[in-house]
Amino acid sequence: MGRYLIPRLVESVVTFVLVTIVVFIGVRALPGDPARALAGEESDPQQLAAIRHSFGLDQPVPLQYLHYVGNALHGDLGRSSRTGLPVASSIGHALPVTLQLSVFAIAIATLIGVGAGVVAAVRRRGPAEWAANSVALLGLSVPSFWLGLMGVLVFAIAYPILPASGFVSVFANPVESFRHLLMPAIVLGSGLAAVVMRQTRSAMIEALGTDYVRTAKAKGLGGVQVVVGHALRNSLIVVTTIVGLQLGGLISGAVITEQIFVLPGFGKLIIDAVFTRDYPMIQGVVLVTATAYIGINLLVDLLYSVIDPRVRVGGAVL
């Protein structure tokens, strides 16, 4: 297990270092002067120089990077040039909102996608497969902003059974948190559910045609045991890969959904930071998102070895 895990930990650390360099250089390549954005168009050169000095923008880029990394290792991501608040504190308030929304969306997408994919694979060329394929095509085709607006019109205005906006922490009131996040999570997870369904169906069809499934049937195992215990388990590697990659994408890509349902997550934080050239906030948000990607990929690698021990053995041999 150690020979399988250590190379992946090293890869994750190297990737993280490269990400910090790319993010730092990329943010400074953005057009516009952050000092002028803060001081306004009518500012004089003395004001611009003072702002650049206070945020360290007058130092060479390599020195700025070293200071940034040194502070980040101590949990200090700097202060927002727009609000003056610590970046870590602002992210700490927004991240739980986006995380709850993303995890909820992933859970809904996985439940619907895997269930529909298994039914479509087991009931091939029948009404169940056609219905599952139609729902998947609908989920891929409908834009999330349109689905969100229609959801608000129907379920919050015409038939007010769910709130149209706002956020309640799951630790403060689980029931209200579920009601507030249900519609945004369905909107955010609809496209992912369609992808999971298609991939699950393909993997299941391949697994159901293998020798070990035929052997299980020959031993007299029931249909549920064969499908769930043998075919589905060996199909989960594909599903795990997709869900893992998409979770990272949802954390950074929930901007539109959060704007529609007025959720105080990463979406508003990212938009405000980009429009005001808030370098420290942009760096902090991208760094946290990249870290989430790296952590999730590492977790997915570990799950591979749990789902299919051959992966772990292969890694040890290599």
Tab-separated table of C-alpha atoms in Angstrom:
chain	number	residue	atom	x	y	z
A	1	MET	CA	0.000	0.000	0.000
A	2	GLY	CA	2.871	2.346	0.809
A	3	ARG	CA	4.468	1.875	-2.626
A	4	TYR	CA	1.123	2.692	-4.178
A	5	LEU	CA	0.421	5.709	-1.981
A	6	ILE	CA	3.822	7.466	-1.722
A	7	PRO	CA	4.294	8.207	-5.474
A	8	ARG	CA	0.830	9.744	-5.577
A	9	LEU	CA	1.555	11.902	-2.538
A	10	VAL	CA	4.762	13.125	-4.205
A	11	GLU	CA	2.868	13.855	-7.436
A	12	SER	CA	0.285	15.809	-5.458
A	13	VAL	CA	2.935	17.942	-3.729
A	14	VAL	CA	4.736	18.695	-7.018
A	15	THR	CA	1.432	19.579	-8.668
A	16	PHE	CA	0.562	21.882	-5.782
A	17	VAL	CA	3.871	23.764	-6.102
A	18	LEU	CA	3.401	24.161	-9.867
A	19	VAL	CA	-0.153	25.378	-9.285
A	20	THR	CA	1.011	28.113	-6.911
A	21	ILE	CA	3.523	29.344	-9.523
A	22	VAL	CA	1.033	29.276	-12.400
A	23	VAL	CA	-1.674	30.973	-10.350
A	24	PHE	CA	0.663	33.682	-9.105
A	25	ILE	CA	2.028	34.494	-12.576
A	26	GLY	CA	-1.359	34.117	-14.249
A	27	VAL	CA	-3.079	36.589	-11.935
A	28	ARG	CA	-0.405	39.192	-12.642
A	29	ALA	CA	-0.824	38.657	-16.377
A	30	LEU	CA	-4.413	39.899	-16.178
A	31	PRO	CA	-4.976	43.227	-17.950
A	32	GLY	CA	-5.451	46.311	-15.801
A	33	ASP	CA	-3.709	47.941	-12.846
A	34	PRO	CA	-5.044	46.811	-9.446
A	35	ALA	CA	-3.683	49.938	-7.773
A	36	ARG	CA	-5.613	52.161	-10.175
A	37	ALA	CA	-8.730	50.016	-9.735
A	38	LEU	CA	-8.532	50.679	-5.988
A	39	ALA	CA	-7.623	54.367	-6.160
A	40	GLY	CA	-9.960	55.287	-9.020
A	41	GLU	CA	-9.332	56.935	-12.363
A	42	GLU	CA	-8.802	60.394	-10.775
A	43	SER	CA	-5.984	59.263	-8.483
A	44	ASP	CA	-2.565	60.930	-8.576
A	45	PRO	CA	0.813	59.139	-8.876
A	46	GLN	CA	1.525	59.496	-5.128
A	47	GLN	CA	-1.666	57.646	-4.243
A	48	LEU	CA	-0.892	54.889	-6.740
A	49	ALA	CA	2.637	54.511	-5.345
A	50	ALA	CA	1.322	54.325	-1.783
A	51	ILE	CA	-1.201	51.627	-2.690
A	52	ARG	CA	1.408	49.594	-4.583
A	53	HIS	CA	3.750	49.810	-1.600
A	54	SER	CA	1.093	48.823	0.936
A	55	PHE	CA	0.193	45.659	-1.039
A	56	GLY	CA	3.786	44.853	-2.036
A	57	LEU	CA	3.057	45.407	-5.735
A	58	ASP	CA	6.180	47.557	-6.148
A	59	GLN	CA	8.474	44.595	-5.413
A	60	PRO	CA	9.903	42.191	-8.051
A	61	VAL	CA	7.524	39.350	-8.933
A	62	PRO	CA	9.832	36.544	-7.650
A	63	LEU	CA	10.083	38.341	-4.291
A	64	GLN	CA	6.330	38.806	-4.187
A	65	TYR	CA	5.922	35.069	-4.849
A	66	LEU	CA	8.304	34.054	-2.056
A	67	HIS	CA	6.521	36.343	0.405
A	68	TYR	CA	3.175	34.953	-0.693
A	69	VAL	CA	4.247	31.306	-0.294
A	70	GLY	CA	5.860	32.002	3.071
A	71	ASN	CA	2.728	33.667	4.396
A	72	ALA	CA	0.431	31.036	2.847
A	73	LEU	CA	2.296	28.260	4.670
A	74	HIS	CA	1.309	30.029	7.900
A	75	GLY	CA	-2.321	30.313	6.804
A	76	ASP	CA	-2.045	33.961	5.780
A	77	LEU	CA	-3.340	34.476	2.228
A	78	GLY	CA	-3.115	38.242	2.505
A	79	ARG	CA	-5.811	40.897	2.743
A	80	SER	CA	-8.410	41.701	0.148
A	81	SER	CA	-7.481	44.882	-1.709
A	82	ARG	CA	-11.213	45.574	-2.113
A	83	THR	CA	-12.580	45.042	1.408
A	84	GLY	CA	-9.398	45.028	3.520
A	85	LEU	CA	-10.550	41.805	5.209
A	86	PRO	CA	-8.270	38.746	5.497
A	87	VAL	CA	-8.632	36.539	2.419
A	88	ALA	CA	-8.601	33.363	4.515
A	89	SER	CA	-11.503	34.689	6.586
A	90	SER	CA	-13.573	35.610	3.506
A	91	ILE	CA	-12.928	32.204	1.943
A	92	GLY	CA	-13.720	30.538	5.253
A	93	HIS	CA	-17.190	32.111	5.202
A	94	ALA	CA	-17.916	31.336	1.524
A	95	LEU	CA	-16.372	27.860	1.189
A	96	PRO	CA	-18.814	25.965	3.488
A	97	VAL	CA	-21.743	27.260	1.417
A	98	THR	CA	-20.268	26.044	-1.867
A	99	LEU	CA	-19.079	22.782	-0.316
A	100	GLN	CA	-22.529	21.955	1.059
A	101	LEU	CA	-24.123	22.790	-2.283
A	102	SER	CA	-21.553	20.766	-4.268
A	103	VAL	CA	-21.726	17.700	-2.030
A	104	PHE	CA	-25.533	17.791	-2.096
A	105	ALA	CA	-25.505	18.123	-5.892
A	106	ILE	CA	-23.025	15.250	-6.220
A	107	ALA	CA	-25.178	13.043	-3.969
A	108	ILE	CA	-28.306	13.727	-6.036
A	109	ALA	CA	-26.461	13.272	-9.333
A	110	THR	CA	-24.846	10.005	-8.221
A	111	LEU	CA	-28.102	8.596	-6.864
A	112	ILE	CA	-30.049	9.410	-10.026
A	113	GLY	CA	-27.221	8.734	-12.501
A	114	VAL	CA	-26.109	5.360	-11.123
A	115	GLY	CA	-29.694	4.179	-10.588
A	116	ALA	CA	-30.786	5.169	-14.098
A	117	GLY	CA	-27.583	3.769	-15.633
A	118	VAL	CA	-28.053	0.359	-13.988
A	119	VAL	CA	-31.713	0.184	-15.054
A	120	ALA	CA	-30.821	1.200	-18.623
A	121	ALA	CA	-28.106	-1.483	-18.814
A	122	VAL	CA	-30.197	-4.276	-17.300
A	123	ARG	CA	-33.375	-3.397	-19.241
A	124	ARG	CA	-31.790	-2.820	-22.637
A	125	ARG	CA	-33.890	-2.025	-25.706
A	126	GLY	CA	-36.940	-1.481	-23.530
A	127	PRO	CA	-39.026	1.461	-22.310
A	128	ALA	CA	-36.793	1.816	-19.217
A	129	GLU	CA	-33.665	2.373	-21.342
A	130	TRP	CA	-35.440	4.819	-23.637
A	131	ALA	CA	-36.764	6.780	-20.651
A	132	ALA	CA	-33.307	6.881	-19.000
A	133	ASN	CA	-31.650	8.007	-22.242
A	134	SER	CA	-34.281	10.706	-22.751
A	135	VAL	CA	-33.792	12.062	-19.226
A	136	ALA	CA	-29.998	12.023	-19.701
A	137	LEU	CA	-30.283	13.915	-22.993
A	138	LEU	CA	-32.573	16.438	-21.320
A	139	GLY	CA	-30.106	16.931	-18.460
A	140	LEU	CA	-27.244	17.534	-20.896
A	141	SER	CA	-29.219	19.844	-23.178
A	142	VAL	CA	-30.986	22.190	-20.767
A	143	PRO	CA	-28.809	25.126	-19.561
A	144	SER	CA	-28.548	25.330	-15.791
A	145	PHE	CA	-29.553	29.010	-15.650
A	146	TRP	CA	-32.825	28.286	-17.507
A	147	LEU	CA	-33.563	25.271	-15.300
A	148	GLY	CA	-32.890	27.403	-12.213
A	149	LEU	CA	-35.183	30.220	-13.330
A	150	MET	CA	-37.980	27.764	-14.190
A	151	GLY	CA	-37.528	26.108	-10.796
A	152	VAL	CA	-37.926	29.449	-9.018
A	153	LEU	CA	-41.026	30.322	-11.072
A	154	VAL	CA	-42.728	26.970	-10.425
A	155	PHE	CA	-41.637	25.885	-6.944
A	156	ALA	CA	-41.107	29.257	-5.245
A	157	ILE	CA	-43.700	31.535	-6.894
A	158	ALA	CA	-46.504	29.506	-8.533
A	159	TYR	CA	-46.442	26.736	-5.895
A	160	PRO	CA	-44.396	28.148	-2.984
A	161	ILE	CA	-43.121	24.938	-1.431
A	162	LEU	CA	-39.403	25.791	-1.570
A	163	PRO	CA	-37.550	29.061	-0.849
A	164	ALA	CA	-36.317	30.981	-3.874
A	165	SER	CA	-33.072	32.160	-2.281
A	166	GLY	CA	-30.944	32.232	0.859
A	167	PHE	CA	-28.776	29.802	2.759
A	168	VAL	CA	-29.114	28.013	6.098
A	169	SER	CA	-26.228	25.986	7.489
A	170	VAL	CA	-26.854	22.282	7.933
A	171	PHE	CA	-25.398	22.575	11.442
A	172	ALA	CA	-27.870	25.335	12.405
A	173	ASN	CA	-31.083	23.825	11.035
A	174	PRO	CA	-30.808	20.635	8.928
A	175	VAL	CA	-34.421	20.741	7.706
A	176	GLU	CA	-34.272	24.357	6.528
A	177	SER	CA	-30.828	23.761	5.055
A	178	PHE	CA	-32.265	20.870	3.013
A	179	ARG	CA	-35.181	23.024	1.800
A	180	HIS	CA	-32.910	25.909	0.779
A	181	LEU	CA	-30.368	23.710	-1.032
A	182	LEU	CA	-32.681	21.178	-2.695
A	183	MET	CA	-33.533	23.255	-5.775
A	184	PRO	CA	-29.982	24.646	-6.322
A	185	ALA	CA	-28.521	21.149	-5.893
A	186	ILE	CA	-30.904	19.653	-8.476
A	187	VAL	CA	-30.058	22.451	-10.912
A	188	LEU	CA	-26.326	22.045	-10.345
A	189	GLY	CA	-26.390	18.250	-10.442
A	190	SER	CA	-28.714	17.740	-13.429
A	191	GLY	CA	-25.950	17.811	-16.046
A	192	LEU	CA	-23.662	15.615	-13.936
A	193	ALA	CA	-26.459	13.059	-13.386
A	194	ALA	CA	-26.780	12.691	-17.143
A	195	VAL	CA	-23.028	12.107	-17.554
A	196	VAL	CA	-22.943	9.597	-14.686
A	197	MET	CA	-25.939	7.780	-16.140
A	198	ARG	CA	-24.323	7.413	-19.576
A	199	GLN	CA	-20.987	6.228	-18.172
A	200	THR	CA	-22.623	3.822	-15.718
A	201	ARG	CA	-24.733	2.324	-18.490
A	202	SER	CA	-21.696	1.759	-20.738
A	203	ALA	CA	-19.592	0.265	-17.925
A	204	MET	CA	-22.450	-1.967	-16.786
A	205	ILE	CA	-23.112	-3.300	-20.296
A	206	GLU	CA	-19.439	-4.228	-20.607
A	207	ALA	CA	-19.361	-5.801	-17.122
A	208	LEU	CA	-22.544	-7.838	-17.705
A	209	GLY	CA	-20.870	-9.507	-20.716
A	210	THR	CA	-17.755	-10.676	-18.835
A	211	ASP	CA	-16.876	-14.217	-17.784
A	212	TYR	CA	-17.092	-13.593	-14.038
A	213	VAL	CA	-20.691	-12.405	-14.360
A	214	ARG	CA	-21.570	-15.492	-16.400
A	215	THR	CA	-19.863	-17.624	-13.740
A	216	ALA	CA	-21.863	-15.920	-11.009
A	217	LYS	CA	-25.082	-16.641	-12.909
A	218	ALA	CA	-24.005	-20.261	-13.429
A	219	LYS	CA	-23.524	-20.638	-9.669
A	220	GLY	CA	-27.195	-19.776	-9.229
A	221	LEU	CA	-26.808	-16.303	-7.705
A	222	GLY	CA	-29.875	-14.074	-7.844
A	223	GLY	CA	-30.214	-11.204	-10.284
A	224	VAL	CA	-29.682	-8.521	-7.634
A	225	GLN	CA	-26.532	-10.234	-6.340
A	226	VAL	CA	-25.085	-10.513	-9.828
A	227	VAL	CA	-25.898	-6.933	-10.820
A	228	VAL	CA	-25.047	-5.155	-7.551
A	229	GLY	CA	-22.397	-7.438	-6.080
A	230	HIS	CA	-20.418	-8.184	-9.242
A	231	ALA	CA	-21.230	-6.023	-12.276
A	232	LEU	CA	-21.896	-2.712	-10.490
A	233	ARG	CA	-18.881	-2.943	-8.196
A	234	ASN	CA	-16.522	-3.372	-11.152
A	235	SER	CA	-18.222	-0.487	-12.943
A	236	LEU	CA	-17.715	1.929	-10.074
A	237	ILE	CA	-14.138	2.871	-11.065
A	238	VAL	CA	-15.461	4.833	-14.023
A	239	VAL	CA	-18.182	6.429	-11.916
A	240	THR	CA	-15.741	7.281	-9.120
A	241	THR	CA	-13.403	8.999	-11.595
A	242	ILE	CA	-16.173	11.136	-13.035
A	243	VAL	CA	-17.680	12.056	-9.676
A	244	GLY	CA	-14.277	12.933	-8.226
A	245	LEU	CA	-13.333	15.209	-11.114
A	246	GLN	CA	-16.771	16.786	-11.211
A	247	LEU	CA	-16.747	17.584	-7.471
A	248	GLY	CA	-13.722	19.791	-8.017
A	249	GLY	CA	-15.431	21.334	-11.019
A	250	LEU	CA	-18.624	22.009	-9.076
A	251	ILE	CA	-16.726	23.854	-6.331
A	252	SER	CA	-15.346	26.310	-8.866
A	253	GLY	CA	-18.206	26.136	-11.355
A	254	ALA	CA	-21.213	26.808	-9.155
A	255	VAL	CA	-21.042	30.523	-9.974
A	256	ILE	CA	-24.241	30.719	-12.051
A	257	THR	CA	-26.289	28.575	-9.691
A	258	GLU	CA	-25.168	30.621	-6.682
A	259	GLN	CA	-26.050	33.850	-8.454
A	260	ILE	CA	-29.554	32.614	-9.363
A	261	PHE	CA	-30.359	31.459	-5.821
A	262	VAL	CA	-28.417	34.273	-4.087
A	263	LEU	CA	-26.132	31.924	-2.187
A	264	PRO	CA	-23.147	33.603	-0.479
A	265	GLY	CA	-20.596	31.101	-1.808
A	266	PHE	CA	-17.568	31.174	-4.083
A	267	GLY	CA	-19.574	32.599	-6.982
A	268	LYS	CA	-20.044	36.115	-5.607
A	269	LEU	CA	-16.534	36.071	-4.163
A	270	ILE	CA	-14.975	35.197	-7.544
A	271	ILE	CA	-17.016	37.708	-9.551
A	272	ASP	CA	-16.335	40.597	-7.177
A	273	ALA	CA	-12.624	39.774	-7.041
A	274	VAL	CA	-12.197	39.578	-10.827
A	275	PHE	CA	-14.052	42.836	-11.550
A	276	THR	CA	-12.021	44.792	-8.961
A	277	ARG	CA	-8.622	43.215	-9.778
A	278	ASP	CA	-8.460	41.913	-6.217
A	279	TYR	CA	-5.182	39.960	-6.637
A	280	PRO	CA	-5.018	38.440	-3.124
A	281	MET	CA	-8.625	37.236	-3.281
A	282	ILE	CA	-8.268	35.768	-6.795
A	283	GLN	CA	-5.076	33.975	-5.757
A	284	GLY	CA	-6.705	32.658	-2.604
A	285	VAL	CA	-9.833	31.384	-4.354
A	286	VAL	CA	-7.893	29.725	-7.178
A	287	LEU	CA	-5.415	28.221	-4.718
A	288	VAL	CA	-8.182	26.721	-2.585
A	289	THR	CA	-9.952	25.390	-5.681
A	290	ALA	CA	-6.748	23.846	-7.033
A	291	THR	CA	-6.021	22.310	-3.635
A	292	ALA	CA	-9.501	20.797	-3.630
A	293	TYR	CA	-8.857	19.309	-7.088
A	294	ILE	CA	-5.536	17.808	-5.964
A	295	GLY	CA	-7.004	16.434	-2.741
A	296	ILE	CA	-9.996	14.909	-4.519
A	297	ASN	CA	-7.794	13.296	-7.179
A	298	LEU	CA	-5.644	11.776	-4.443
A	299	LEU	CA	-8.785	10.492	-2.721
A	300	VAL	CA	-10.012	9.010	-6.008
A	301	ASP	CA	-6.682	7.197	-6.434
A	302	LEU	CA	-7.104	5.717	-2.964
A	303	LEU	CA	-10.675	4.673	-3.738
A	304	TYR	CA	-9.442	2.844	-6.851
A	305	SER	CA	-7.364	0.554	-4.660
A	306	VAL	CA	-10.327	-0.106	-2.376
A	307	ILE	CA	-12.801	-0.821	-5.185
A	308	ASP	CA	-10.386	-2.907	-7.267
A	309	PRO	CA	-7.402	-4.454	-5.386
A	310	ARG	CA	-5.696	-5.193	-8.751
A	311	VAL	CA	-4.978	-1.454	-9.029
A	312	ARG	CA	-3.144	-1.476	-5.693
A	313	VAL	CA	-1.160	-4.603	-6.615
A	314	GLY	CA	-0.251	-3.106	-9.989
A	315	GLY	CA	0.981	0.066	-8.303
A	316	ALA	CA	3.158	-1.930	-5.902
A	317	VAL	CA	4.736	-3.857	-8.707
A	318	LEU	CA	5.557	-0.680	-10.560
